[in-house]
Amino acid sequence: MYMKTSLALIFFVISTLILAQQPYKKEDLRKQSRALTNQIASLNKTLSENTSGSKKSLLYIKNLEKKIDAQSQLVSIAVKERKVLEDEIYLSQLEINKLQRELGELKKEYKDVLVNSYKNKGLQNKVLFILSSKSFTEAFRRIKYLERYSGYQGEKADEIAEKQKAIERTIASRENAIAEKQNVLAKQQILRENLEREKQEQNSILVEYRKKEGEIRNEIAAKQAENRKLESEIQRIIEEEIRIAREKAEAERKAREEAARLERERLAKLEAERKAKEEAERRAIEERNRKARETAQAAGRPAPTPEPVPEPAKPAPVSEKAFVDRSAEDAAGASFAASQGRLPWPVAKGDVVGRFGRHKHALLPNITENHAGVMIATSAGSSARAVYAGKIQAVMEIAGGNKAVMISHGTYFTVYNNLSSVFVSKGQDVTARQDIGRIYTDSDNNTILDFQVWKGTAKQNPETWLSGM
C-alpha cells in the first residue's frame, strides 16, 4: 500500500513539473499556426501578382520579407508543437505504466480473493461459519460479511475491467500523439525547406542589388536633387500663397478701416446737421416767445405762456463694427488638424517602403536616403487619392516627365509626388478619397507614391497623420 501511494505521488510530481514548464498550449499554437498559414497564403497571392512585373520591385521584396518572417514563426511554432506532443507522449507512457502496475496489483488481489473463495466455496463451510457464532448478533454480522464478501469479488472484477479500458484509452491517446508528432515533423521539414528556398531567393535579389549599388546610389542622388527642387518649388508656392493671403487680409483690413472712417465721417456730418437744425429751431422759438411777450406788454395783457424749447436730441448710436465672418475658414482648418492620425491613406492599398526623414536604404545599408514624406509602394496602375477635401493649389512638372499635385487645406497642404498622369487642374475643389492622378511605375515594376504633409512652409511627418501607419 505504501509503495502504491509513493508511485502515485511520484507520477503526480513529474506530471506537474512537465506541465509547469510548458508556457503554451497545443490549441493556442494551432490557432497561431492557422493564422500564419492564412497570412502566407495571402502573401503568396500578392507575390504572384508582383512577379508578373519584376522581382526587383521594393513591394515584392517587402512582401517576401513578410513571408520569410511568417515562415520563421511557423517553423518556431512547429518546434513548440512537437515539444508539446513529446511531453504528451511521455506523460501518456507514464500513465500507462502506472495503470499497468495498478492492474497487476488488482489482479493479484483478485487472485487471492478467488483462491479464498474457492477454499470456502462449499455451502457446508458457510453454514458452519454462521452456526459457530456465539450469539444471534454475531451470526447476523457473519451473514452480512458473507454478502459483502460476495459483492467485493464482483467489484474487483469490475475495477479490473475499467482499469484495462483506461489503459486502452491511454494507449490510443499516446498513439494519436505519436501520429500527430510524425505529421508535425513532416510539416516542420517542409516549412524549413520552404524557408530556405525563400531566403535563397531573397539573397539572390540582394546580390543583384549590391552589384548595382553604385548605379542605385547615383539614381538616389539624382532623385534627391529632384526632390530638393520640388521642395523649393513647394516652399515657393506656399510662401506665395501666404503672401497673397496676407496681402488679401491687409487689403481687407484697410478696406474695413476705410469703410469705418467713411462711416464715422458720415455720422459726424449727420450729427453736425442735426445740431445745427436743433439750434435754428431753438432760436426761432426764442424769437417767437420774445415777440409774444413784447406784444402782450404793449397791449397791457399778461405775458402768454412761452412756447417750450425742445431738449437736444441724443446722438445717434454708432453702428456695430462689421467683422469678417471666418467661421467656415476656421472650421475647415481645425477639421484638418483634428483629423491627425485618422486621415485615410493616399492609396487604396500599399506598404511603406521609405520613412520620413533620414534613414538607411531598405536593402543597401551603406546608402542613406532623406525623404520629405513617406514612400508608399502599391500595385502597378494604382491611383493617388486626396486624403482630405481641399483645393488644387498647383500641378507641378517634375524632371523626367512626372508630375506632382499640391492640395490646400487651409493652413495645411498635402503633396502627391511621382505621378505619370493627373486627373485634376489648378483651382479645382476635390473631396476626400477622390482620385487625383495615376502613380508612375518604373522599369523594375516599382509603383511608389511620395506623399507629403506641410503646415505652412514646415514639413510634417505623414506617419503621424495617416490612420494605422
GROMACS .gro file of C-alpha atoms in nm:
model
  469
    1MET     CA    1   0.000   0.000   0.000
    2TYR     CA    2   0.285   0.238   0.086
    3MET     CA    3   0.461   0.156  -0.243
    4LYS     CA    4   0.140   0.222  -0.439
    5THR     CA    5   0.093   0.563  -0.274
    6SER     CA    6   0.458   0.657  -0.337
    7LEU     CA    7   0.437   0.573  -0.708
    8ALA     CA    8   0.119   0.776  -0.750
    9LEU     CA    9   0.283   1.072  -0.576
   10ILE     CA   10   0.594   1.049  -0.798
   11PHE     CA   11   0.377   1.040  -1.113
   12PHE     CA   12   0.181   1.345  -0.994
   13VAL     CA   13   0.501   1.543  -0.925
   14ILE     CA   14   0.654   1.458  -1.266
   15SER     CA   15   0.332   1.549  -1.450
   16THR     CA   16   0.306   1.879  -1.263
   17LEU     CA   17   0.667   1.971  -1.341
   18ILE     CA   18   0.630   1.894  -1.712
   19LEU     CA   19   0.307   2.090  -1.743
   20ALA     CA   20   0.455   2.383  -1.549
   21GLN     CA   21   0.744   2.404  -1.798
   22GLN     CA   22   0.505   2.448  -2.093
   23PRO     CA   23   0.432   2.822  -2.145
   24TYR     CA   24   0.195   2.743  -2.430
   25LYS     CA   25  -0.097   2.515  -2.511
   26LYS     CA   26  -0.141   2.294  -2.813
   27GLU     CA   27  -0.468   2.460  -2.918
   28ASP     CA   28  -0.314   2.809  -2.889
   29LEU     CA   29  -0.021   2.700  -3.104
   30ARG     CA   30  -0.254   2.555  -3.368
   31LYS     CA   31  -0.460   2.875  -3.369
   32GLN     CA   32  -0.144   3.079  -3.429
   33SER     CA   33  -0.035   2.831  -3.695
   34ARG     CA   34  -0.367   2.869  -3.883
   35ALA     CA   35  -0.341   3.250  -3.871
   36LEU     CA   36   0.015   3.243  -4.007
   37THR     CA   37  -0.081   2.991  -4.276
   38ASN     CA   38  -0.361   3.223  -4.393
   39GLN     CA   39  -0.119   3.518  -4.390
   40ILE     CA   40   0.132   3.323  -4.600
   41ALA     CA   41  -0.142   3.224  -4.847
   42SER     CA   42  -0.239   3.591  -4.885
   43LEU     CA   43   0.127   3.690  -4.931
   44ASN     CA   44   0.174   3.415  -5.191
   45LYS     CA   45  -0.116   3.562  -5.388
   46THR     CA   46   0.031   3.912  -5.363
   47LEU     CA   47   0.380   3.789  -5.456
   48SER     CA   48   0.236   3.607  -5.755
   49GLU     CA   49   0.077   3.933  -5.871
   50ASN     CA   50   0.405   4.121  -5.815
   51THR     CA   51   0.605   3.857  -6.003
   52SER     CA   52   0.412   3.939  -6.321
   53GLY     CA   53   0.610   4.264  -6.324
   54SER     CA   54   0.953   4.222  -6.161
   55LYS     CA   55   1.102   4.054  -5.857
   56LYS     CA   56   1.321   4.361  -5.810
   57SER     CA   57   1.036   4.585  -5.703
   58LEU     CA   58   1.055   4.707  -5.343
   59LEU     CA   59   0.695   4.593  -5.285
   60TYR     CA   60   0.784   4.236  -5.394
   61ILE     CA   61   1.090   4.237  -5.166
   62LYS     CA   62   0.885   4.383  -4.880
   63ASN     CA   63   0.621   4.110  -4.915
   64LEU     CA   64   0.895   3.846  -4.946
   65GLU     CA   65   1.040   3.968  -4.614
   66LYS     CA   66   0.696   3.941  -4.455
   67LYS     CA   67   0.658   3.587  -4.589
   68ILE     CA   68   1.002   3.483  -4.459
   69ASP     CA   69   0.914   3.626  -4.118
   70ALA     CA   70   0.581   3.438  -4.117
   71GLN     CA   71   0.757   3.116  -4.230
   72SER     CA   72   1.012   3.155  -3.949
   73GLN     CA   73   0.733   3.199  -3.694
   74LEU     CA   74   0.558   2.893  -3.837
   75VAL     CA   75   0.875   2.683  -3.800
   76SER     CA   76   0.913   2.806  -3.441
   77ILE     CA   77   0.551   2.710  -3.367
   78ALA     CA   78   0.605   2.365  -3.521
   79VAL     CA   79   0.905   2.312  -3.291
   80LYS     CA   80   0.696   2.415  -2.988
   81GLU     CA   81   0.409   2.190  -3.100
   82ARG     CA   82   0.649   1.897  -3.137
   83LYS     CA   83   0.777   1.959  -2.783
   84VAL     CA   84   0.419   1.966  -2.650
   85LEU     CA   85   0.343   1.637  -2.827
   86GLU     CA   86   0.662   1.476  -2.694
   87ASP     CA   87   0.564   1.577  -2.342
   88GLU     CA   88   0.214   1.444  -2.406
   89ILE     CA   89   0.357   1.110  -2.528
   90TYR     CA   90   0.587   1.090  -2.224
   91LEU     CA   91   0.305   1.162  -1.981
   92SER     CA   92   0.082   0.910  -2.158
   93GLN     CA   93   0.352   0.645  -2.122
   94LEU     CA   94   0.390   0.727  -1.753
   95GLU     CA   95   0.013   0.695  -1.713
   96ILE     CA   96   0.016   0.361  -1.897
   97ASN     CA   97   0.296   0.231  -1.673
   98LYS     CA   98   0.108   0.344  -1.362
   99LEU     CA   99  -0.218   0.187  -1.479
  100GLN     CA  100  -0.043  -0.139  -1.569
  101ARG     CA  101   0.113  -0.155  -1.222
  102GLU     CA  102  -0.224  -0.087  -1.063
  103LEU     CA  103  -0.381  -0.352  -1.287
  104GLY     CA  104  -0.118  -0.606  -1.177
  105GLU     CA  105  -0.191  -0.532  -0.813
  106LEU     CA  106  -0.567  -0.561  -0.875
  107LYS     CA  107  -0.522  -0.895  -1.049
  108LYS     CA  108  -0.308  -1.021  -0.763
  109GLU     CA  109  -0.570  -0.909  -0.509
  110TYR     CA  110  -0.846  -1.064  -0.720
  111LYS     CA  111  -0.649  -1.389  -0.743
  112ASP     CA  112  -0.622  -1.402  -0.363
  113VAL     CA  113  -0.994  -1.337  -0.334
  114LEU     CA  114  -1.071  -1.615  -0.581
  115VAL     CA  115  -0.840  -1.859  -0.401
  116ASN     CA  116  -1.003  -1.787  -0.065
  117SER     CA  117  -1.342  -1.809  -0.225
  118TYR     CA  118  -1.253  -2.147  -0.374
  119LYS     CA  119  -1.131  -2.279  -0.042
  120ASN     CA  120  -1.455  -2.175   0.126
  121LYS     CA  121  -1.689  -2.231  -0.162
  122GLY     CA  122  -1.884  -2.514  -0.004
  123LEU     CA  123  -2.228  -2.437   0.136
  124GLN     CA  124  -2.148  -2.653   0.439
  125ASN     CA  125  -1.847  -2.433   0.528
  126LYS     CA  126  -2.059  -2.119   0.510
  127VAL     CA  127  -2.333  -2.280   0.725
  128LEU     CA  128  -2.080  -2.397   0.982
  129PHE     CA  129  -1.925  -2.047   0.981
  130ILE     CA  130  -2.264  -1.899   1.068
  131LEU     CA  131  -2.368  -2.171   1.318
  132SER     CA  132  -2.042  -2.144   1.508
  133SER     CA  133  -2.141  -1.795   1.616
  134LYS     CA  134  -2.165  -1.742   1.994
  135SER     CA  135  -2.476  -1.525   1.967
  136PHE     CA  136  -2.752  -1.429   1.732
  137THR     CA  137  -2.596  -1.085   1.680
  138GLU     CA  138  -2.264  -1.239   1.579
  139ALA     CA  139  -2.443  -1.478   1.341
  140PHE     CA  140  -2.621  -1.180   1.180
  141ARG     CA  141  -2.288  -0.998   1.136
  142ARG     CA  142  -2.134  -1.310   0.975
  143ILE     CA  143  -2.423  -1.334   0.727
  144LYS     CA  144  -2.370  -0.967   0.627
  145TYR     CA  145  -1.998  -1.030   0.598
  146LEU     CA  146  -2.053  -1.317   0.355
  147GLU     CA  147  -2.285  -1.096   0.148
  148ARG     CA  148  -2.029  -0.813   0.134
  149TYR     CA  149  -1.752  -1.060   0.052
  150SER     CA  150  -1.950  -1.191  -0.242
  151GLY     CA  151  -2.011  -0.832  -0.365
  152TYR     CA  152  -1.642  -0.749  -0.317
  153GLN     CA  153  -1.549  -1.016  -0.570
  154GLY     CA  154  -1.776  -0.853  -0.828
  155GLU     CA  155  -1.640  -0.505  -0.752
  156LYS     CA  156  -1.283  -0.628  -0.801
  157ALA     CA  157  -1.375  -0.781  -1.137
  158ASP     CA  158  -1.541  -0.451  -1.249
  159GLU     CA  159  -1.241  -0.249  -1.128
  160ILE     CA  160  -1.003  -0.470  -1.328
  161ALA     CA  161  -1.219  -0.432  -1.641
  162GLU     CA  162  -1.232  -0.048  -1.600
  163LYS     CA  163  -0.855  -0.034  -1.545
  164GLN     CA  164  -0.799  -0.231  -1.867
  165LYS     CA  165  -1.023   0.014  -2.057
  166ALA     CA  166  -0.831   0.308  -1.909
  167ILE     CA  167  -0.507   0.154  -2.032
  168GLU     CA  168  -0.654   0.103  -2.378
  169ARG     CA  169  -0.774   0.467  -2.391
  170THR     CA  170  -0.436   0.599  -2.278
  171ILE     CA  171  -0.255   0.382  -2.533
  172ALA     CA  172  -0.487   0.515  -2.807
  173SER     CA  173  -0.418   0.872  -2.690
  174ARG     CA  174  -0.044   0.804  -2.697
  175GLU     CA  175  -0.066   0.656  -3.048
  176ASN     CA  176  -0.260   0.963  -3.166
  177ALA     CA  177   0.005   1.190  -3.017
  178ILE     CA  178   0.278   0.986  -3.189
  179ALA     CA  179   0.095   1.016  -3.522
  180GLU     CA  180   0.048   1.390  -3.468
  181LYS     CA  181   0.418   1.424  -3.390
  182GLN     CA  182   0.507   1.248  -3.715
  183ASN     CA  183   0.280   1.487  -3.905
  184VAL     CA  184   0.436   1.786  -3.727
  185LEU     CA  185   0.787   1.659  -3.808
  186ALA     CA  186   0.694   1.620  -4.174
  187LYS     CA  187   0.533   1.964  -4.174
  188GLN     CA  188   0.837   2.111  -4.000
  189GLN     CA  189   1.066   1.965  -4.266
  190ILE     CA  190   0.854   2.116  -4.545
  191LEU     CA  191   0.846   2.451  -4.370
  192ARG     CA  192   1.224   2.451  -4.327
  193GLU     CA  193   1.271   2.369  -4.696
  194ASN     CA  194   1.030   2.647  -4.798
  195LEU     CA  195   1.201   2.891  -4.564
  196GLU     CA  196   1.542   2.803  -4.701
  197ARG     CA  197   1.414   2.847  -5.058
  198GLU     CA  198   1.264   3.189  -4.974
  199LYS     CA  199   1.588   3.300  -4.807
  200GLN     CA  200   1.789   3.190  -5.111
  201GLU     CA  201   1.558   3.392  -5.335
  202GLN     CA  202   1.593   3.693  -5.105
  203ASN     CA  203   1.972   3.658  -5.103
  204SER     CA  204   1.985   3.636  -5.484
  205ILE     CA  205   1.781   3.957  -5.511
  206LEU     CA  206   2.005   4.132  -5.258
  207VAL     CA  207   2.314   4.017  -5.451
  208GLU     CA  208   2.170   4.174  -5.767
  209TYR     CA  209   2.101   4.496  -5.577
  210ARG     CA  210   2.453   4.504  -5.432
  211LYS     CA  211   2.600   4.461  -5.780
  212LYS     CA  212   2.415   4.776  -5.883
  213GLU     CA  213   2.486   4.968  -5.559
  214GLY     CA  214   2.685   5.239  -5.738
  215GLU     CA  215   2.415   5.283  -6.001
  216ILE     CA  216   2.143   5.291  -5.734
  217ARG     CA  217   2.344   5.542  -5.530
  218ASN     CA  218   2.363   5.773  -5.834
  219GLU     CA  219   1.992   5.728  -5.903
  220ILE     CA  220   1.907   5.814  -5.542
  221ALA     CA  221   2.137   6.119  -5.552
  222ALA     CA  222   1.967   6.237  -5.872
  223LYS     CA  223   1.624   6.169  -5.725
  224GLN     CA  224   1.707   6.359  -5.408
  225ALA     CA  225   1.830   6.654  -5.617
  226GLU     CA  226   1.494   6.649  -5.797
  227ASN     CA  227   1.317   6.630  -5.462
  228ARG     CA  228   1.509   6.929  -5.333
  229LYS     CA  229   1.397   7.126  -5.637
  230LEU     CA  230   1.042   7.009  -5.575
  231GLU     CA  231   1.065   7.110  -5.209
  232SER     CA  232   1.194   7.452  -5.311
  233GLU     CA  233   0.905   7.487  -5.554
  234ILE     CA  234   0.657   7.374  -5.288
  235GLN     CA  235   0.800   7.626  -5.043
  236ARG     CA  236   0.787   7.899  -5.309
  237ILE     CA  237   0.421   7.820  -5.386
  238ILE     CA  238   0.331   7.810  -5.017
  239GLU     CA  239   0.519   8.134  -4.950
  240GLU     CA  240   0.342   8.294  -5.246
  241GLU     CA  241   0.011   8.166  -5.118
  242ILE     CA  242   0.091   8.304  -4.773
  243ARG     CA  243   0.198   8.639  -4.929
  244ILE     CA  244  -0.123   8.658  -5.132
  245ALA     CA  245  -0.329   8.565  -4.827
  246ARG     CA  246  -0.150   8.831  -4.621
  247GLU     CA  247  -0.195   9.093  -4.892
  248LYS     CA  248  -0.560   8.997  -4.922
  249ALA     CA  249  -0.601   9.016  -4.546
  250GLU     CA  250  -0.421   9.352  -4.540
  251ALA     CA  251  -0.636   9.485  -4.823
  252GLU     CA  252  -0.948   9.365  -4.645
  253ARG     CA  253  -0.825   9.526  -4.323
  254LYS     CA  254  -0.761   9.857  -4.500
  255ALA     CA  255  -1.097   9.837  -4.673
  256ARG     CA  256  -1.265   9.775  -4.339
  257GLU     CA  257  -1.077  10.068  -4.184
  258GLU     CA  258  -1.165  10.297  -4.478
  259ALA     CA  259  -1.529  10.194  -4.458
  260ALA     CA  260  -1.524  10.260  -4.084
  261ARG     CA  261  -1.364  10.605  -4.143
  262LEU     CA  262  -1.622  10.699  -4.405
  263GLU     CA  263  -1.896  10.577  -4.174
  264ARG     CA  264  -1.758  10.790  -3.892
  265GLU     CA  265  -1.743  11.095  -4.121
  266ARG     CA  266  -2.099  11.033  -4.241
  267LEU     CA  267  -2.223  11.001  -3.884
  268ALA     CA  268  -2.031  11.313  -3.777
  269LYS     CA  269  -2.182  11.510  -4.065
  270LEU     CA  270  -2.530  11.391  -3.977
  271GLU     CA  271  -2.469  11.482  -3.613
  272ALA     CA  272  -2.349  11.832  -3.709
  273GLU     CA  273  -2.653  11.884  -3.935
  274ARG     CA  274  -2.881  11.762  -3.656
  275LYS     CA  275  -2.727  12.001  -3.404
  276ALA     CA  276  -2.746  12.296  -3.645
  277LYS     CA  277  -3.112  12.222  -3.713
  278GLU     CA  278  -3.187  12.197  -3.342
  279GLU     CA  279  -3.006  12.527  -3.276
  280ALA     CA  280  -3.200  12.702  -3.552
  281GLU     CA  281  -3.531  12.570  -3.417
  282ARG     CA  282  -3.438  12.678  -3.064
  283ARG     CA  283  -3.353  13.033  -3.177
  284ALA     CA  284  -3.674  13.057  -3.380
  285ILE     CA  285  -3.884  12.957  -3.078
  286GLU     CA  286  -3.699  13.201  -2.854
  287GLU     CA  287  -3.759  13.479  -3.106
  288ARG     CA  288  -4.130  13.399  -3.126
  289ASN     CA  289  -4.156  13.394  -2.744
  290ARG     CA  290  -3.981  13.733  -2.722
  291LYS     CA  291  -4.214  13.893  -2.976
  292ALA     CA  292  -4.519  13.745  -2.800
  293ARG     CA  293  -4.407  13.898  -2.468
  294GLU     CA  294  -4.345  14.240  -2.625
  295THR     CA  295  -4.685  14.239  -2.799
  296ALA     CA  296  -4.867  14.143  -2.475
  297GLN     CA  297  -4.680  14.409  -2.280
  298ALA     CA  298  -4.767  14.682  -2.533
  299ALA     CA  299  -5.134  14.584  -2.522
  300GLY     CA  300  -5.134  14.568  -2.142
  301ARG     CA  301  -5.209  14.197  -2.138
  302PRO     CA  302  -5.044  13.934  -1.925
  303ALA     CA  303  -4.746  13.760  -2.087
  304PRO     CA  304  -4.853  13.446  -2.272
  305THR     CA  305  -4.721  13.101  -2.186
  306PRO     CA  306  -4.390  13.067  -2.372
  307GLU     CA  307  -4.356  12.804  -2.639
  308PRO     CA  308  -4.142  12.522  -2.496
  309VAL     CA  309  -3.792  12.484  -2.633
  310PRO     CA  310  -3.722  12.116  -2.728
  311GLU     CA  311  -3.446  11.929  -2.547
  312PRO     CA  312  -3.139  11.844  -2.757
  313ALA     CA  313  -3.178  11.502  -2.909
  314LYS     CA  314  -2.936  11.228  -2.807
  315PRO     CA  315  -2.669  11.146  -3.067
  316ALA     CA  316  -2.747  10.854  -3.297
  317PRO     CA  317  -2.587  10.529  -3.177
  318VAL     CA  318  -2.272  10.425  -3.357
  319SER     CA  319  -2.339  10.120  -3.573
  320GLU     CA  320  -2.174   9.797  -3.457
  321LYS     CA  321  -1.837   9.728  -3.620
  322ALA     CA  322  -1.866   9.482  -3.905
  323PHE     CA  323  -1.631   9.186  -3.874
  324VAL     CA  324  -1.539   8.936  -4.146
  325ASP     CA  325  -1.711   8.601  -4.099
  326ARG     CA  326  -1.431   8.347  -4.062
  327SER     CA  327  -1.629   8.059  -3.911
  328ALA     CA  328  -1.609   7.842  -4.223
  329GLU     CA  329  -1.237   7.912  -4.267
  330ASP     CA  330  -1.155   7.830  -3.904
  331ALA     CA  331  -1.373   7.518  -3.909
  332ALA     CA  332  -1.201   7.383  -4.221
  333GLY     CA  333  -0.852   7.439  -4.080
  334ALA     CA  334  -0.947   7.298  -3.741
  335SER     CA  335  -1.107   6.993  -3.902
  336PHE     CA  336  -0.790   6.900  -4.091
  337ALA     CA  337  -0.578   6.947  -3.779
  338ALA     CA  338  -0.830   6.749  -3.573
  339SER     CA  339  -0.800   6.464  -3.825
  340GLN     CA  340  -0.439   6.396  -3.733
  341GLY     CA  341  -0.385   6.023  -3.704
  342ARG     CA  342  -0.722   5.949  -3.869
  343LEU     CA  343  -0.670   6.051  -4.233
  344PRO     CA  344  -0.718   5.777  -4.496
  345TRP     CA  345  -0.416   5.654  -4.691
  346PRO     CA  346  -0.346   5.825  -5.026
  347VAL     CA  347  -0.364   5.483  -5.198
  348ALA     CA  348  -0.629   5.211  -5.180
  349LYS     CA  349  -0.370   4.956  -5.063
  350GLY     CA  350   0.006   4.961  -5.019
  351ASP     CA  351   0.309   4.932  -4.791
  352VAL     CA  352   0.554   5.190  -4.659
  353VAL     CA  353   0.898   5.134  -4.816
  354GLY     CA  354   1.055   5.467  -4.714
  355ARG     CA  355   1.009   5.656  -4.387
  356PHE     CA  356   1.003   6.032  -4.327
  357GLY     CA  357   1.342   6.194  -4.273
  358ARG     CA  358   1.689   6.038  -4.296
  359HIS     CA  359   1.704   5.658  -4.299
  360LYS     CA  360   1.915   5.375  -4.432
  361HIS     CA  361   1.812   5.231  -4.768
  362ALA     CA  362   1.570   4.938  -4.731
  363LEU     CA  363   1.817   4.697  -4.900
  364LEU     CA  364   2.152   4.876  -4.908
  365PRO     CA  365   2.253   4.993  -4.557
  366ASN     CA  366   2.553   5.185  -4.694
  367ILE     CA  367   2.317   5.430  -4.865
  368THR     CA  368   2.124   5.694  -4.669
  369GLU     CA  369   1.801   5.843  -4.802
  370ASN     CA  370   1.627   6.162  -4.693
  371HIS     CA  371   1.254   6.183  -4.757
  372ALA     CA  372   1.030   6.487  -4.724
  373GLY     CA  373   0.736   6.248  -4.687
  374VAL     CA  374   0.666   5.875  -4.681
  375MET     CA  375   0.724   5.644  -4.977
  376ILE     CA  376   0.426   5.413  -5.026
  377ALA     CA  377   0.460   5.118  -5.267
  378THR     CA  378   0.145   4.989  -5.435
  379SER     CA  379   0.047   4.780  -5.735
  380ALA     CA  380   0.101   4.898  -6.094
  381GLY     CA  381  -0.184   5.108  -6.234
  382SER     CA  382  -0.292   5.240  -5.892
  383SER     CA  383  -0.413   5.595  -5.842
  384ALA     CA  384  -0.324   5.852  -5.579
  385ARG     CA  385  -0.624   5.993  -5.391
  386ALA     CA  386  -0.682   6.301  -5.179
  387VAL     CA  387  -0.669   6.232  -4.807
  388TYR     CA  388  -0.892   6.530  -4.725
  389ALA     CA  389  -1.119   6.776  -4.903
  390GLY     CA  390  -0.943   7.085  -5.038
  391LYS     CA  391  -0.848   7.290  -5.344
  392ILE     CA  392  -0.581   7.205  -5.600
  393GLN     CA  393  -0.310   7.461  -5.529
  394ALA     CA  394  -0.069   7.352  -5.802
  395VAL     CA  395   0.009   7.083  -6.060
  396MET     CA  396   0.389   7.070  -6.094
  397GLU     CA  397   0.607   6.917  -6.365
  398ILE     CA  398   0.898   6.710  -6.232
  399ALA     CA  399   1.225   6.639  -6.414
  400GLY     CA  400   1.186   6.324  -6.619
  401GLY     CA  401   0.828   6.394  -6.719
  402ASN     CA  402   0.646   6.302  -6.398
  403LYS     CA  403   0.411   6.530  -6.204
  404ALA     CA  404   0.319   6.630  -5.851
  405VAL     CA  405  -0.013   6.763  -5.721
  406MET     CA  406  -0.042   7.002  -5.427
  407ILE     CA  407  -0.372   7.039  -5.239
  408SER     CA  408  -0.451   7.323  -5.000
  409HIS     CA  409  -0.642   7.252  -4.678
  410GLY     CA  410  -0.639   7.596  -4.521
  411THR     CA  411  -0.302   7.640  -4.349
  412TYR     CA  412  -0.209   7.279  -4.431
  413PHE     CA  413  -0.101   7.133  -4.766
  414THR     CA  414  -0.067   6.776  -4.894
  415VAL     CA  415   0.162   6.679  -5.184
  416TYR     CA  416   0.130   6.373  -5.409
  417ASN     CA  417   0.456   6.323  -5.600
  418ASN     CA  418   0.567   6.073  -5.871
  419LEU     CA  419   0.251   6.075  -6.084
  420SER     CA  420   0.258   5.972  -6.450
  421SER     CA  421  -0.072   6.147  -6.525
  422VAL     CA  422  -0.304   6.388  -6.343
  423PHE     CA  423  -0.686   6.392  -6.333
  424VAL     CA  424  -0.730   6.740  -6.177
  425SER     CA  425  -0.640   7.100  -6.254
  426LYS     CA  426  -0.531   7.405  -6.055
  427GLY     CA  427  -0.813   7.574  -5.861
  428GLN     CA  428  -1.036   7.265  -5.869
  429ASP     CA  429  -1.213   7.158  -5.550
  430VAL     CA  430  -1.162   6.793  -5.454
  431THR     CA  431  -1.319   6.564  -5.195
  432ALA     CA  432  -1.161   6.309  -4.963
  433ARG     CA  433  -1.060   5.982  -5.137
  434GLN     CA  434  -1.105   6.140  -5.483
  435ASP     CA  435  -0.855   6.007  -5.739
  436ILE     CA  436  -0.619   6.285  -5.848
  437GLY     CA  437  -0.363   6.103  -6.065
  438ARG     CA  438  -0.202   5.777  -6.177
  439ILE     CA  439   0.116   5.674  -5.993
  440TYR     CA  440   0.425   5.618  -6.209
  441THR     CA  441   0.561   5.261  -6.250
  442ASP     CA  442   0.932   5.223  -6.332
  443SER     CA  443   1.117   4.952  -6.525
  444ASP     CA  444   1.157   4.739  -6.209
  445ASN     CA  445   0.778   4.748  -6.153
  446ASN     CA  446   0.815   4.992  -5.861
  447THR     CA  447   0.494   5.193  -5.819
  448ILE     CA  448   0.581   5.432  -5.537
  449LEU     CA  449   0.394   5.743  -5.424
  450ASP     CA  450   0.585   6.017  -5.242
  451PHE     CA  451   0.323   6.159  -5.004
  452GLN     CA  452   0.398   6.475  -4.805
  453VAL     CA  453   0.221   6.692  -4.547
  454TRP     CA  454   0.312   7.059  -4.489
  455LYS     CA  455   0.199   7.310  -4.230
  456GLY     CA  456   0.283   7.641  -4.389
  457THR     CA  457   0.645   7.602  -4.501
  458ALA     CA  458   0.726   7.340  -4.236
  459LYS     CA  459   0.736   6.972  -4.335
  460GLN     CA  460   0.529   6.734  -4.121
  461ASN     CA  461   0.577   6.361  -4.064
  462PRO     CA  462   0.289   6.197  -4.259
  463GLU     CA  463   0.317   5.887  -4.040
  464THR     CA  464   0.154   6.085  -3.756
  465TRP     CA  465  -0.134   6.190  -3.983
  466LEU     CA  466  -0.238   5.873  -4.166
  467SER     CA  467  -0.454   5.614  -3.992
  468GLY     CA  468  -0.282   5.288  -3.899
  469MET     CA  469   0.065   5.388  -4.020
   0.00000   0.00000   0.00000
